[in-house]
Coordinates of C-alpha atoms in Angstrom, one line a residue:
M1 CA -4.5 -24.7 72.1
S2 CA -5.9 -24.2 68.7
D3 CA -6.0 -21.3 66.5
D4 CA -8.5 -20.4 63.6
K5 CA -6.1 -22.1 60.9
D6 CA -6.7 -25.6 62.3
S7 CA -9.5 -25.9 59.5
E8 CA -6.7 -25.5 56.7
Q9 CA -4.6 -28.2 57.8
P10 CA -4.4 -31.0 55.1
M11 CA -6.5 -34.0 56.1
H12 CA -5.1 -37.6 56.5
S13 CA -1.5 -36.3 56.7
D14 CA 0.7 -38.0 59.2
P15 CA 4.3 -36.2 59.5
D16 CA 5.6 -39.5 61.2
K17 CA 4.1 -41.7 58.5
E18 CA 7.6 -42.5 56.8
A19 CA 9.9 -42.0 59.7
I20 CA 12.9 -44.0 60.3
D21 CA 11.9 -47.2 62.4
E22 CA 15.5 -47.3 64.1
P23 CA 16.9 -43.8 65.1
T24 CA 20.5 -43.1 64.9
T25 CA 22.2 -44.4 68.0
S26 CA 25.8 -43.4 67.4
S27 CA 27.7 -40.3 66.0
A28 CA 29.6 -42.4 63.5
Q29 CA 26.4 -44.1 62.1
E30 CA 24.8 -40.3 62.0
A31 CA 28.0 -39.1 60.1
D32 CA 27.9 -42.0 57.6
E33 CA 24.2 -41.2 57.1
T34 CA 24.9 -37.6 56.7
A35 CA 27.6 -38.2 54.1
W36 CA 25.7 -40.6 52.2
M37 CA 22.9 -37.7 51.9
M38 CA 25.4 -35.4 50.8
K39 CA 26.7 -37.5 48.2
E40 CA 23.1 -38.1 46.8
G41 CA 22.3 -34.9 46.7
V42 CA 25.3 -33.7 44.9
T43 CA 25.1 -36.5 42.7
I44 CA 21.3 -35.8 41.6
G45 CA 22.1 -32.0 41.4
L46 CA 24.9 -32.5 39.0
I47 CA 23.1 -34.6 37.0
A48 CA 20.2 -32.4 36.8
I49 CA 22.4 -29.4 35.7
G50 CA 23.8 -31.7 33.1
A51 CA 20.5 -32.8 31.9
M52 CA 19.4 -29.3 31.6
L53 CA 22.6 -28.0 29.8
L54 CA 22.1 -31.1 27.4
L55 CA 18.3 -30.0 26.9
A56 CA 19.5 -26.5 26.2
L57 CA 22.1 -27.6 23.6
G58 CA 19.5 -29.8 21.8
L59 CA 17.1 -26.7 21.6
L60 CA 19.7 -24.6 20.3
Q61 CA 21.0 -27.3 17.8
G62 CA 17.3 -28.1 16.7
T63 CA 16.5 -24.3 15.7
G64 CA 19.7 -23.8 14.2
L65 CA 21.1 -21.1 16.2
V66 CA 24.4 -23.0 17.2
D67 CA 26.5 -25.9 15.6
V68 CA 28.5 -27.1 18.4
L69 CA 28.6 -30.5 17.1
A70 CA 30.0 -29.7 13.6
P71 CA 33.7 -30.5 14.5
I72 CA 32.4 -34.2 15.5
A73 CA 30.0 -34.6 12.4
D74 CA 29.7 -32.8 9.1
T75 CA 26.0 -33.6 8.1
N76 CA 22.9 -32.8 10.4
F77 CA 22.0 -36.2 10.8
G78 CA 25.5 -37.0 12.2
Q79 CA 25.0 -34.1 14.6
W80 CA 21.8 -35.6 15.9
I81 CA 23.7 -38.9 16.4
A82 CA 26.4 -37.2 18.4
F83 CA 23.8 -35.5 20.6
G84 CA 21.9 -38.8 21.0
V85 CA 25.2 -40.2 22.2
L86 CA 25.5 -37.3 24.9
V87 CA 21.9 -38.2 26.0
L88 CA 22.8 -42.0 26.4
V89 CA 26.0 -40.9 28.2
V90 CA 23.8 -38.8 30.6
I91 CA 21.3 -41.5 31.2
A92 CA 24.0 -43.9 31.8
V93 CA 25.7 -41.8 34.3
F94 CA 22.6 -41.2 36.3
A95 CA 21.8 -45.1 36.2
W96 CA 25.4 -45.5 37.5
S97 CA 24.7 -43.0 40.2
R98 CA 21.5 -45.2 41.2
V99 CA 23.4 -48.4 41.7
G100 CA 23.6 -49.5 45.0
V101 CA 20.8 -47.1 46.4

């Protein structure tokens, strides 16, 4: 039975194209996979939130609206160095979260 929206379906799309070849056979395996997916989702979410906060801090720092890094560095150049270190920390945390995936 087809409806009049069949022509609007995307062409050459196979929903099972990237399906897992081996289905989950035990509840323990399913629990492990679910825990892994939850860990990955939470990790990526937290890193994305941290990156957005860092971007906002950089934009506020660049326009001169805030001077949050002043206690760390006295000069404008030193504050940008401190901001760069924060960026490297976020990148390192993201890389560390991808290890073993």
